[in-house]
PDB file of C-alpha atoms in Angstrom:
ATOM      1  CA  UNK A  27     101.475  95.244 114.423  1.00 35.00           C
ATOM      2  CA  UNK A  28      97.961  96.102 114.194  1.00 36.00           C
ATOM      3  CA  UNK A  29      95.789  97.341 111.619  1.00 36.00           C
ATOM      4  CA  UNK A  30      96.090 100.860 112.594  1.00 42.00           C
ATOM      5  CA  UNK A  31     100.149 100.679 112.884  1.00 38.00           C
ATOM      6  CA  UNK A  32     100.482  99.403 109.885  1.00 35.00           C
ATOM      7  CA  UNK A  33      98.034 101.972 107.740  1.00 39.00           C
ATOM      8  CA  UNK A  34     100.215 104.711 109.809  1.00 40.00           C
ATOM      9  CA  UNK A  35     103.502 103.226 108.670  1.00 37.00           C
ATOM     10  CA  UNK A  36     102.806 102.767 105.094  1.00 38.00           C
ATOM     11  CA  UNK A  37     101.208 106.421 105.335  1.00 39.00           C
ATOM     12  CA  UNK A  38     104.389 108.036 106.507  1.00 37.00           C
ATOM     13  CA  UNK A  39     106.780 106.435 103.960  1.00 33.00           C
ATOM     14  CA  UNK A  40     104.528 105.909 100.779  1.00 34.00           C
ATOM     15  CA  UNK A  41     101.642 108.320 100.073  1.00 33.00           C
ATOM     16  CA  UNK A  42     101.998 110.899  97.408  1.00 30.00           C
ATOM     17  CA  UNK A  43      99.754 113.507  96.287  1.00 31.00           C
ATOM     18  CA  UNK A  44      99.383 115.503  92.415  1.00 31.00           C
ATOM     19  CA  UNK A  45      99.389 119.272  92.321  1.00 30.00           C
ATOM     20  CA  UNK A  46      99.897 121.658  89.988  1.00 31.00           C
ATOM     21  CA  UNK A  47     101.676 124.314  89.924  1.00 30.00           C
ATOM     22  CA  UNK A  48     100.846 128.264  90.525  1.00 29.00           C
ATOM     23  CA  UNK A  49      98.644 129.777  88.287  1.00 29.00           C
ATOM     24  CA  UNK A  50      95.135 130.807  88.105  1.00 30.00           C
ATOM     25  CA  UNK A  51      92.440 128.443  87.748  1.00 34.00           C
ATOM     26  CA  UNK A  52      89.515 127.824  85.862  1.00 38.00           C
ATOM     27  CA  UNK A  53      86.705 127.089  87.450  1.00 42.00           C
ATOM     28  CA  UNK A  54      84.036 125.355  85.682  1.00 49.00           C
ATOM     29  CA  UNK A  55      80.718 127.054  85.924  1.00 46.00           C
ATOM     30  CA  UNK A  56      76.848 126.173  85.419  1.00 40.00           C
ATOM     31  CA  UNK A  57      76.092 128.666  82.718  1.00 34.00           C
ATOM     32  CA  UNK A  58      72.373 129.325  83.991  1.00 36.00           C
ATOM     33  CA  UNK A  59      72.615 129.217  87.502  1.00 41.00           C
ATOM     34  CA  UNK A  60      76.595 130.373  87.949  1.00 49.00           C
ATOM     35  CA  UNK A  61      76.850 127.874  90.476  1.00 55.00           C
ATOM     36  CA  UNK A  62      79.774 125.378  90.236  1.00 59.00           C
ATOM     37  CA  UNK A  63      78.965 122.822  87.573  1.00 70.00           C
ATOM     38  CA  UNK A  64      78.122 119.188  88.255  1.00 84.00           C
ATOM     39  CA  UNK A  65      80.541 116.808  86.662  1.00 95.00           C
ATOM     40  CA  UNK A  66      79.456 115.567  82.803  1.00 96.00           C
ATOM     41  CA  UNK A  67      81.799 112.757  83.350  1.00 98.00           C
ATOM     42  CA  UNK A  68      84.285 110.875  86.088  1.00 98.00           C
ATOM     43  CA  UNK A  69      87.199 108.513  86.076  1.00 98.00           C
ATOM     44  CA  UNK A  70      87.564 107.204  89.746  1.00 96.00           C
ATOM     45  CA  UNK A  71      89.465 104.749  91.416  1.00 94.00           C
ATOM     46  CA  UNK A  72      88.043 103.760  94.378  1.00 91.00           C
ATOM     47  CA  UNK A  73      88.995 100.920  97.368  1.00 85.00           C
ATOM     48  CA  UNK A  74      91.865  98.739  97.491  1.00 77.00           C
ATOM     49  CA  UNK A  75      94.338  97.776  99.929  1.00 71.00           C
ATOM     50  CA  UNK A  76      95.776 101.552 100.532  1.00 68.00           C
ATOM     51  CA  UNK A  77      97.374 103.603 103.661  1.00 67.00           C
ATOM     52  CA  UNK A  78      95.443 105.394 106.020  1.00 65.00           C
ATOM     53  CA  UNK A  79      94.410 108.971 104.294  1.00 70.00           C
ATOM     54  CA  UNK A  80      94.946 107.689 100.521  1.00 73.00           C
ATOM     55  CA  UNK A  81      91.259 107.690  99.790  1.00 79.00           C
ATOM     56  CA  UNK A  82      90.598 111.167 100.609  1.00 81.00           C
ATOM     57  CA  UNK A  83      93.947 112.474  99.113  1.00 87.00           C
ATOM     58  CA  UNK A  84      92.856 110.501  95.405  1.00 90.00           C
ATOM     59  CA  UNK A  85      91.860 112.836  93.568  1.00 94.00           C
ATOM     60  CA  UNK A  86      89.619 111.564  90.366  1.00 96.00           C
ATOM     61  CA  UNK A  87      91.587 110.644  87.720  1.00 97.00           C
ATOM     62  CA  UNK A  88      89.810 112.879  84.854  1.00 98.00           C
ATOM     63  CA  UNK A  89      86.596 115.073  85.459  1.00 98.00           C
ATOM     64  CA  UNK A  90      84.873 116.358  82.381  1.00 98.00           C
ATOM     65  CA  UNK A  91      82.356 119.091  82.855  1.00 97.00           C
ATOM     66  CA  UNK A  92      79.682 120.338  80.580  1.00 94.00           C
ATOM     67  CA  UNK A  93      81.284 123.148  80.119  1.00 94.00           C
ATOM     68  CA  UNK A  94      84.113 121.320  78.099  1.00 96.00           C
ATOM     69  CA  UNK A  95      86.833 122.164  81.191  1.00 97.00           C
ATOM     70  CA  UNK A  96      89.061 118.814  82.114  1.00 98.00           C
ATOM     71  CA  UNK A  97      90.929 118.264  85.179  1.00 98.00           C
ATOM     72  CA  UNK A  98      93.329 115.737  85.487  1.00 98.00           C
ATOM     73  CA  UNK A  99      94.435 114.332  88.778  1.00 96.00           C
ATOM     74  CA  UNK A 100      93.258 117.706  90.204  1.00 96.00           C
ATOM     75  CA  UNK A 101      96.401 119.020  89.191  1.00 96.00           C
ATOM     76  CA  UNK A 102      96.422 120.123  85.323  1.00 97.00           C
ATOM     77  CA  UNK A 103      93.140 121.433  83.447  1.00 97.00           C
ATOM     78  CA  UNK A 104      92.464 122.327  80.000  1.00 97.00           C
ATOM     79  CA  UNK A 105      89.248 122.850  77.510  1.00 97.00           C
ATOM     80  CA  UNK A 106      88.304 121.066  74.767  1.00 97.00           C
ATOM     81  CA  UNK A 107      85.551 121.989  72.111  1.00 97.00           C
ATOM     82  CA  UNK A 108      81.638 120.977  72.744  1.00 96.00           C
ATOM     83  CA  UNK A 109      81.533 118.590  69.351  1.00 97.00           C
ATOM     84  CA  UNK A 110      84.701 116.629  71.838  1.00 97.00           C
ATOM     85  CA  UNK A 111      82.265 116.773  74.672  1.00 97.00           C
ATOM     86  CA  UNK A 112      79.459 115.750  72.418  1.00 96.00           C
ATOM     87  CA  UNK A 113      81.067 112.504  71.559  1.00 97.00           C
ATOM     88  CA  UNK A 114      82.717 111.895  74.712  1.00 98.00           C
ATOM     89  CA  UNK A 115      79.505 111.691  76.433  1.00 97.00           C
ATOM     90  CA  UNK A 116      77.854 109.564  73.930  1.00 97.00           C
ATOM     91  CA  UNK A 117      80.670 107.255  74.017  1.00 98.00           C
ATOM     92  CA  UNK A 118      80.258 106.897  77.811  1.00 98.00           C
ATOM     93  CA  UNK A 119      76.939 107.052  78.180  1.00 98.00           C
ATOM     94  CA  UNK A 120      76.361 104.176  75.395  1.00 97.00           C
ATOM     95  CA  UNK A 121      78.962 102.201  77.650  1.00 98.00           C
ATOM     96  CA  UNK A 122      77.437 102.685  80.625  1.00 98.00           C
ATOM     97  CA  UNK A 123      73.792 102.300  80.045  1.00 97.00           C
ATOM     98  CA  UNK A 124      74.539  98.735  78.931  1.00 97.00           C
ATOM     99  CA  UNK A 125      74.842  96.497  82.828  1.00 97.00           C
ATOM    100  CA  UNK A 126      76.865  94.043  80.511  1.00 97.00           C
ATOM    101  CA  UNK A 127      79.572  95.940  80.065  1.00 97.00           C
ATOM    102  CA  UNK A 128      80.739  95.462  83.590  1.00 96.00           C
ATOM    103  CA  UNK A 129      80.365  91.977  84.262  1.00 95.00           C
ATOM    104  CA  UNK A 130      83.609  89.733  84.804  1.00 94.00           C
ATOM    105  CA  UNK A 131      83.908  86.932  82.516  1.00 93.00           C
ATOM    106  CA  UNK A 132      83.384  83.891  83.903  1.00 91.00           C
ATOM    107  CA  UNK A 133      86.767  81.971  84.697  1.00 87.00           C
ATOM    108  CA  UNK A 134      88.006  85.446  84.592  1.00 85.00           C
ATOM    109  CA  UNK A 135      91.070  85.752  87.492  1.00 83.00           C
ATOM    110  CA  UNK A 136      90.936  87.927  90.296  1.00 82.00           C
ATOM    111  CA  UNK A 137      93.357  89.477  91.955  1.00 80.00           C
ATOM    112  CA  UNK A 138      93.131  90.542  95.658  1.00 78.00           C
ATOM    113  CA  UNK A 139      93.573  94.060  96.862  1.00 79.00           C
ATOM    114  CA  UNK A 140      93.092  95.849  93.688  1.00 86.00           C
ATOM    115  CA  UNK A 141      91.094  99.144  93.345  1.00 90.00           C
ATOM    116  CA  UNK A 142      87.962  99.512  91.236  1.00 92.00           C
ATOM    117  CA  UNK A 143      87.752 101.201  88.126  1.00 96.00           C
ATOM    118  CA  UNK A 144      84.431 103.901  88.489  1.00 97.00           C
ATOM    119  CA  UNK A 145      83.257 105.085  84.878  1.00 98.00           C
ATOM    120  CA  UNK A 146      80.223 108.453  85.791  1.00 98.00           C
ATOM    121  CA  UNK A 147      78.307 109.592  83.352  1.00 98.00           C
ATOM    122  CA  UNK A 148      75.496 112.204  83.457  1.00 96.00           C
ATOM    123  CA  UNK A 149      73.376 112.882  79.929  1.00 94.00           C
ATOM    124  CA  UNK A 150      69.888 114.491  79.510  1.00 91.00           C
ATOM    125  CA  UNK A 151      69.135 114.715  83.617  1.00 91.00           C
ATOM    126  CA  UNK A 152      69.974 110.855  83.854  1.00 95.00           C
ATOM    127  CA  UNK A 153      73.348 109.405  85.838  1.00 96.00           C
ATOM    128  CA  UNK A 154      74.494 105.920  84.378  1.00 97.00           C
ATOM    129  CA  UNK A 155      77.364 104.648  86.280  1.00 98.00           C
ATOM    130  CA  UNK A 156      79.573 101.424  86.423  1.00 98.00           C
ATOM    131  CA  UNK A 157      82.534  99.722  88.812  1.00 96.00           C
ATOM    132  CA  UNK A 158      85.024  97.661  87.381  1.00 96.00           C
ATOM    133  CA  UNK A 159      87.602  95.630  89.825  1.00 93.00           C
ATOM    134  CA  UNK A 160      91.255  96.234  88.620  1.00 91.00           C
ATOM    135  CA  UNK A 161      90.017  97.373  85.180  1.00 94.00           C
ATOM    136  CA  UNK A 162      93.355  98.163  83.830  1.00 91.00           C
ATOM    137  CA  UNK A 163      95.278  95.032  85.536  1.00 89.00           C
ATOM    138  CA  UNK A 164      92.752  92.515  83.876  1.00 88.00           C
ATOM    139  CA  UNK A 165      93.241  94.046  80.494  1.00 87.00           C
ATOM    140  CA  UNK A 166      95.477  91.184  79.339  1.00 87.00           C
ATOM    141  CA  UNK A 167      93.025  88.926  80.638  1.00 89.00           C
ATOM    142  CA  UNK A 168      90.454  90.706  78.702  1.00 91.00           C
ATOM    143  CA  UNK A 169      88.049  90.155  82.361  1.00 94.00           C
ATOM    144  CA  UNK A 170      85.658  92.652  80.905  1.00 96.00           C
ATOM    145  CA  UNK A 171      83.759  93.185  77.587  1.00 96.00           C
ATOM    146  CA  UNK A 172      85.510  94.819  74.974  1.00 96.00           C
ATOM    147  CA  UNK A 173      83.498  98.669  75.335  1.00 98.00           C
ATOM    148  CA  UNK A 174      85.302  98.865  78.989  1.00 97.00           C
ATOM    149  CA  UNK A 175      88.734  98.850  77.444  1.00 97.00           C
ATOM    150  CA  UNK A 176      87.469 101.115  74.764  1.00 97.00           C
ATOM    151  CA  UNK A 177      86.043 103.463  77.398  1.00 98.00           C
ATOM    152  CA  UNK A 178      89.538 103.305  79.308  1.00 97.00           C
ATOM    153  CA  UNK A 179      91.116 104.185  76.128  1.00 97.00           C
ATOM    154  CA  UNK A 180      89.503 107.008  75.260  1.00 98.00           C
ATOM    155  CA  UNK A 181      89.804 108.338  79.107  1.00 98.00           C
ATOM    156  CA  UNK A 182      93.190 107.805  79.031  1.00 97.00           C
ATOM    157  CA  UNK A 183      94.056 109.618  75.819  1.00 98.00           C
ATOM    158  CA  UNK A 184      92.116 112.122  77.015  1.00 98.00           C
ATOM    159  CA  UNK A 185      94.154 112.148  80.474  1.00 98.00           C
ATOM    160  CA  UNK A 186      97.319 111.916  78.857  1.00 98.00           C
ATOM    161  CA  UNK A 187      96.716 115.242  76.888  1.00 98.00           C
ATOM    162  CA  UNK A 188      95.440 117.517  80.307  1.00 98.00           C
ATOM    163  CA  UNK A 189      98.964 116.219  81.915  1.00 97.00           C
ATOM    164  CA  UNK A 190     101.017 116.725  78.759  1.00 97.00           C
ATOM    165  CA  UNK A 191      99.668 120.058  77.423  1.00 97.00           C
ATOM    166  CA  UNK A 192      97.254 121.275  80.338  1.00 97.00           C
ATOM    167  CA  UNK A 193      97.737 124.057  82.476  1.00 97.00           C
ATOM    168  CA  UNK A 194      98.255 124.342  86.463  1.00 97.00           C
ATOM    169  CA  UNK A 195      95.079 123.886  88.016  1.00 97.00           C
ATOM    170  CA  UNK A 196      95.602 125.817  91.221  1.00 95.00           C
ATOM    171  CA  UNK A 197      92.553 126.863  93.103  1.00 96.00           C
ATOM    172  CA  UNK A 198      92.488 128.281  96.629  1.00 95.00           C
ATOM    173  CA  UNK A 199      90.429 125.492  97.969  1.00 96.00           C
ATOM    174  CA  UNK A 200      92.040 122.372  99.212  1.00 96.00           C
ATOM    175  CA  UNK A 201      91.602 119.193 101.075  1.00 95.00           C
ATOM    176  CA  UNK A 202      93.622 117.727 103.856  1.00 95.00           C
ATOM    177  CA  UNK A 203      93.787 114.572 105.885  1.00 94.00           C
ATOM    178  CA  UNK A 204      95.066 114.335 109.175  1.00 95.00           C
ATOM    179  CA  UNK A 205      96.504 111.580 110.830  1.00 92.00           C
ATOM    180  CA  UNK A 206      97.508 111.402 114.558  1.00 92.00           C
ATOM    181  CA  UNK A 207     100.583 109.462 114.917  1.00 90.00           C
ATOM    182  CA  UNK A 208     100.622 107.000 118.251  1.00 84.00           C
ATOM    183  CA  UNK A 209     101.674 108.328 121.639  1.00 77.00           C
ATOM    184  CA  UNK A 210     103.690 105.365 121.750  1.00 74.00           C
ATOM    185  CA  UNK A 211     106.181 106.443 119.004  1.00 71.00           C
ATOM    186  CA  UNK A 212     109.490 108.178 119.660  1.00 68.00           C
ATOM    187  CA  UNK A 213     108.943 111.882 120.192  1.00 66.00           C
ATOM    188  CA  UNK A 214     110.752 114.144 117.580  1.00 74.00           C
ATOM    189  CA  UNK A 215     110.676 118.099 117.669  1.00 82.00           C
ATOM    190  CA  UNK A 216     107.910 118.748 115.589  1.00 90.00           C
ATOM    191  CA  UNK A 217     106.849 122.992 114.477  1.00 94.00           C
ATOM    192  CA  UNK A 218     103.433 123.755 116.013  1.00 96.00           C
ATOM    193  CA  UNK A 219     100.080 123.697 114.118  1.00 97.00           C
ATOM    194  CA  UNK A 220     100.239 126.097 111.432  1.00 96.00           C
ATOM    195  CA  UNK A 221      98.653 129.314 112.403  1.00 96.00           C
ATOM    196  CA  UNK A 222      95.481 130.215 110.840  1.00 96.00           C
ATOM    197  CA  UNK A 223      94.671 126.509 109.940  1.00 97.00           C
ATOM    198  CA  UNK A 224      91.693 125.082 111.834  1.00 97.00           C
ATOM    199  CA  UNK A 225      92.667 122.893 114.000  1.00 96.00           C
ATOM    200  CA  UNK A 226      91.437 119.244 113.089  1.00 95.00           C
ATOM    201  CA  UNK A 227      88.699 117.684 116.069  1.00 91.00           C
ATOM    202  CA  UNK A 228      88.834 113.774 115.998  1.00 91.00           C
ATOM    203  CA  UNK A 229      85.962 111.841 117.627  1.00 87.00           C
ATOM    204  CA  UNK A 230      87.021 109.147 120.319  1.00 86.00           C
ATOM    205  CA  UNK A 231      88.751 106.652 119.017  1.00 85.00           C
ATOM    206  CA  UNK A 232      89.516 108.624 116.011  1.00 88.00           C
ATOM    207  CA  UNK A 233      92.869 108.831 114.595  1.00 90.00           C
ATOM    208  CA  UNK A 234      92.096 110.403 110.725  1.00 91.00           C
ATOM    209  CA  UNK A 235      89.844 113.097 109.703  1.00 93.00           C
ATOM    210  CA  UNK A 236      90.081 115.573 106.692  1.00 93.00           C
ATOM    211  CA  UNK A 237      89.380 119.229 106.517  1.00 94.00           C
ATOM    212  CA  UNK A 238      88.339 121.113 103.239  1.00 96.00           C
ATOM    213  CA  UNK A 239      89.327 124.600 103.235  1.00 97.00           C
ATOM    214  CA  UNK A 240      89.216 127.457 101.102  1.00 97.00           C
ATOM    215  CA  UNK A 241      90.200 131.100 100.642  1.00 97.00           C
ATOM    216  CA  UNK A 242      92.532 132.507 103.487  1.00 97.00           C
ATOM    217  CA  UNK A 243      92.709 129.084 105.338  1.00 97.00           C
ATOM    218  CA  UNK A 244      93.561 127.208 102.490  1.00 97.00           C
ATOM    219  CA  UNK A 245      96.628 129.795 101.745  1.00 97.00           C
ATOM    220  CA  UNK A 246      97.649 129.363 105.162  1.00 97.00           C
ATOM    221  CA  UNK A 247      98.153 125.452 104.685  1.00 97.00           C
ATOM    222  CA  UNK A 248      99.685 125.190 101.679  1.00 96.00           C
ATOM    223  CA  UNK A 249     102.430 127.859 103.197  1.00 96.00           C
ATOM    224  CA  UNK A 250     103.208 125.459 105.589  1.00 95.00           C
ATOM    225  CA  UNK A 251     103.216 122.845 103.122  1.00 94.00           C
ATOM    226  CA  UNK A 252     104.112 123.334 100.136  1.00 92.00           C
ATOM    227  CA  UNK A 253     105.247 120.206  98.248  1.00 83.00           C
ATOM    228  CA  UNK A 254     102.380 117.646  99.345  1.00 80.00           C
ATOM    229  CA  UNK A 255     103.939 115.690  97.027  1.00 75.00           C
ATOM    230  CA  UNK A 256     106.769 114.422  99.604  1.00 72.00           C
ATOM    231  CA  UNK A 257     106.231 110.901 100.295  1.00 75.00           C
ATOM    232  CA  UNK A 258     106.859 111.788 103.854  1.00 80.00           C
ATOM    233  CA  UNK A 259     104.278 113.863 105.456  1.00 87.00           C
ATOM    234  CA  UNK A 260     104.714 116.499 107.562  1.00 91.00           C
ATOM    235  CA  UNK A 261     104.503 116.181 111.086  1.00 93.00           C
ATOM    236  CA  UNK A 262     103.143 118.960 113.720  1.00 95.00           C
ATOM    237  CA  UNK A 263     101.885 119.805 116.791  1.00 94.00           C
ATOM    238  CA  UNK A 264      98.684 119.831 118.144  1.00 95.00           C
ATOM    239  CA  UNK A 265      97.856 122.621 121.154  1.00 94.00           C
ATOM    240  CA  UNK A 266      96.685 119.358 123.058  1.00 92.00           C
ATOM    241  CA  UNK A 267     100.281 118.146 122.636  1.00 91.00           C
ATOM    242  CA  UNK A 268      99.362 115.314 119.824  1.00 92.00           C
ATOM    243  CA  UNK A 269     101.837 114.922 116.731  1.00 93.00           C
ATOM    244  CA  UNK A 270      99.876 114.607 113.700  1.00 93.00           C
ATOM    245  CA  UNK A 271     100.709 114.279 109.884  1.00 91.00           C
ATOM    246  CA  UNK A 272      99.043 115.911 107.399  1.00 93.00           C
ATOM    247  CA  UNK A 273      98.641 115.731 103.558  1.00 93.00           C
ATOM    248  CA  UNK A 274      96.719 117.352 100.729  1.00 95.00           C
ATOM    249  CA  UNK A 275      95.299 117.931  97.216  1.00 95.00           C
ATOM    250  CA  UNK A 276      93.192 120.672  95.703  1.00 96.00           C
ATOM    251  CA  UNK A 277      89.708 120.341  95.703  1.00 96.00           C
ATOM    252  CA  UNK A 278      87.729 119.992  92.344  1.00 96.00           C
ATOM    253  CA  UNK A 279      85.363 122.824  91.246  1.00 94.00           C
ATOM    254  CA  UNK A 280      81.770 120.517  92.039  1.00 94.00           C
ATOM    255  CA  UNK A 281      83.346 119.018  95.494  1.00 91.00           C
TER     256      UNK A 281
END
């Protein structure tokens, strides 16, 4: 099985995607410009050995904007006071500033395959940013310096609240992957492309390509799918006759 086949396979049986339910959203706003805000502060996880499409469907973890809106997972949202934001950017920032904080220990063991942990910060027009491999697998290990876990910590706690007590975050703007399954599978009856969805355009040898849509096409989509959180995606279509499945998340307010 090649490369492809295999990121197809695992695609199909074990990708899942966190939404939120319907009701408005907030959208977090630049307060002199009112143009969407840039993020204050990002949890990512980034790489790792995943199926084809997970990287585009992950959302961020947490996003904190300046604004003191936090979105979890792109799914749940809430706000939080500016003396919270106030210390949740110094505590990043004075984490991230320091290179030290995310170098390995020496000896340290590494595990293959493993995302990396991606701490953002941005404070006084200045980004300080740092990747850590399998952050929260090495903890036991203790593979980083101690502010990393601290950092992690305070993210988490801060996650665990927007999931536990946050609202829907439900915007009309969403992002899908599409991924063309191989001519060489059984054919199934499959419903046609969903009408007034773009169709996707691949690029030879392409078999994966994402679309961000908003407004009346992203309302269309998420009619014809509307629990992207089934581990098996939905298959259609194409006009040209392809089958292709398709997944998707909601798209934050900066992206």
């Amino acid at each position: 099985m090649n490369r492809r086949s295999l990121l197809l396979a695992a695609g199909a049986v074990g990708v899942t995607t966190a939404v939120g339910g319907a009701a408005a959203a907030i959208a977090a706003t630049d307060p002199e410009h009112g143009r969407p805000a840039r993020p204050m502060l990002t949890w990512e996880l980034v790489g790792g050995f995943v199926p084809a499409g997970w990287t585009a469907l992950r959302a961020p973890r947490l996003v904190a904007y300046d604004d003191g809106v936090l979105i979890a997972d792109a799914a749940k949202r809430m706000r939080i006071g500016q003396s919270e934001v106030r210390s949740l950017r110094n505590h990043a920032t004075t984490v991230l500033r320091d290179p030290a904080n995310g170098r390995r220990r020496p000896g340290a063991p590494m595990i293959a395959d493993l995302p990396s942990t991606v701490f953002t910060a941005r404070a006084n027009g200045r980004r300080f940013s740092l990747s850590f491999e399998g952050l929260e697998e090495t903890r036991r290990d203790r593979a980083y310096p101690t502010p990393a876990y601290s950092l992690l910590d305070h993210l988490t706690q801060l996650r665990d609240r927007v999931s536990g007590t946050g609202s829907a975050f439900h915007p009309d703007a969403i992002r899908a992957v599409v991924v063309l399954l191989d001519a060489a599978q059984p054919t199934t009856a499959v419903p046609p492309w969903p009408i007034g969805v773009p169709v996707p355009r691949f690029r030879k040898d392409e078999f994966l390509t994402q679309l961000d849509l908003r407004d009346r096409q992203a309302r269309a989509l998420m009619r014809a799918v509307p629990h992207p959180e089934q581990p098996q995606w939905p298959v259609f279509k194409l006009p040209d006759g392809r089958r292709a499945q398709l997944n998707w998340r909601f798209l934050l307010p900066h992206e």
